[in-house]
C-alpha atoms as one frame of an Amber mdcrd trajectory, in Angstrom:
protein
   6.336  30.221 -22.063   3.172  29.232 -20.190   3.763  25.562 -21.728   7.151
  25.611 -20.268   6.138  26.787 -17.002   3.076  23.813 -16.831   6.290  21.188
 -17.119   8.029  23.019 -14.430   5.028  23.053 -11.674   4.794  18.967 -11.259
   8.791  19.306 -10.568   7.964  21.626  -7.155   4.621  20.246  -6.188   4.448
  18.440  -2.414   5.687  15.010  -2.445   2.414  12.571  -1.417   1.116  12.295
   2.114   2.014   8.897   2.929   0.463   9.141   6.606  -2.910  10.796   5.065
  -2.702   8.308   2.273  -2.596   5.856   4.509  -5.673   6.944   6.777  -7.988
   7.275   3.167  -6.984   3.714   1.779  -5.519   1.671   4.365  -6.503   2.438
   8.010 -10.147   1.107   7.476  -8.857  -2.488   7.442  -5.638  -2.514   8.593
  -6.362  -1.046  11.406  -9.469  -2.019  12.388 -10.323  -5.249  14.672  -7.836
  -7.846  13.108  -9.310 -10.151  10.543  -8.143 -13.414   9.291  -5.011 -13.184
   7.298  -5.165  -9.526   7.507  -2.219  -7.707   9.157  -2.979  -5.207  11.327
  -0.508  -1.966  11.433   1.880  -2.982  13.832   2.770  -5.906  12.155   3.377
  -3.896   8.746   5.263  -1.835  10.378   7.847  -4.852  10.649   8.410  -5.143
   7.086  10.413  -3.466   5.084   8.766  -1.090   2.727  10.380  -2.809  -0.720
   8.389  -5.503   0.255   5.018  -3.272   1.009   5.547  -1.467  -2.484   5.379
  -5.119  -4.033   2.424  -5.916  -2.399   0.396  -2.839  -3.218   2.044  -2.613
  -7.094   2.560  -6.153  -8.067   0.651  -8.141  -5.262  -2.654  -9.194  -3.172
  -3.466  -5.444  -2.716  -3.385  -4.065  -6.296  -7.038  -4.007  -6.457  -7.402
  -1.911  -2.982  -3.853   0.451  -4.838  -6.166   0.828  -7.793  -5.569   4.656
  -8.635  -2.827   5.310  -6.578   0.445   6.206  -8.574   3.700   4.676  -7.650
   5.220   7.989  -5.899   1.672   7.594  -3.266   2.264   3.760  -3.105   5.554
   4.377  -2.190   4.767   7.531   0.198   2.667   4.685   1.989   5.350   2.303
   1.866   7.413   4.535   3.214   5.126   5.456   6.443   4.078   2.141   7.219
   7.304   1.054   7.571   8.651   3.903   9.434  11.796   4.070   6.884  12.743
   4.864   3.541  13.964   1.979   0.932  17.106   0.637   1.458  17.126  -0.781
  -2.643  15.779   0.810  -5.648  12.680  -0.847  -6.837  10.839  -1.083 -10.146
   7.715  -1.712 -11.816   7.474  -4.286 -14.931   7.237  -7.958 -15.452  10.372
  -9.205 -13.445  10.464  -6.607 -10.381  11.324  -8.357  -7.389  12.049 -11.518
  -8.964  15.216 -13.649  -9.211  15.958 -15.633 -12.248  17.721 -17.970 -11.367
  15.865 -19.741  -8.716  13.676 -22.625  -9.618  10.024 -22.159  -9.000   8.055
 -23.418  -6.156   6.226 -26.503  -7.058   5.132 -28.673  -3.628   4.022 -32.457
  -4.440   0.787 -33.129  -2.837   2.792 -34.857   0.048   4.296 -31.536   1.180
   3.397 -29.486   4.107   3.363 -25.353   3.294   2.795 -24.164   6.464  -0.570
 -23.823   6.533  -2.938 -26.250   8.227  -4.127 -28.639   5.404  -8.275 -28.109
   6.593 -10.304 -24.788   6.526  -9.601 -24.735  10.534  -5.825 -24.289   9.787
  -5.292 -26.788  12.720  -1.607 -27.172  11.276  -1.929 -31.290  11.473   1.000
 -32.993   9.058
């Protein structure tokens, strides 16, 4: 009986923090003096937070998510955007992706966006 009360206790515990989780991992950057290619929190408040789960599970901020489980990723997800998801999301190889789109690949005489020297003067 004491087993079967250990598997009922993670079913009733708090759901994460997002706000607090937010302040221990994210604040110290993102909200901060802005950086270079760094948003600050206003501006992740814009996207959607499908899109701020990727980033932190499958994307650029993995290493800074490293720890977290996917119930706090999405808690911070969640906060930062100011909403809850709109689509259910998954983990694994193909989350987020669309098969049947062609990938990406720019010839050298294409412009990205980005300026094509360190100073990012955007020149074409």
């Amino acid at each position: 009986s004491l087993f079967l009360l250990a598997l009922c206790v993670p079913a009733f515990a708090a759901p994460p923090d997002g706000e607090a989780l937010y302040k221990e991992r994210c604040a110290g950057c993102h909200n901060g003096p802005q950086q270079p290619r760094m948003p600050g929190f206003e501006q992740l408040r814009q996207s959607p937070p499908e899109q701020l789960w990727r980033v932190m599970s499958q994307g650029a901020m993995v290493p800074q998510s490293a720890g977290l489980t996917d119930p706090q990723i999405r808690a911070i997800a969640r906060y930062v955007a100011g909403r809850d998801f709109a689509v259910a999301v998954t983990g694994g190889e193909s989350a987020g992706r669309c098969t049947a789109v062609k990938p990406f690949r720019p010839s050298p005489d294409d412009w990205n966006g980005w300026g094509r020297e360190p100073s990012n003067l955007h020149y074409q």
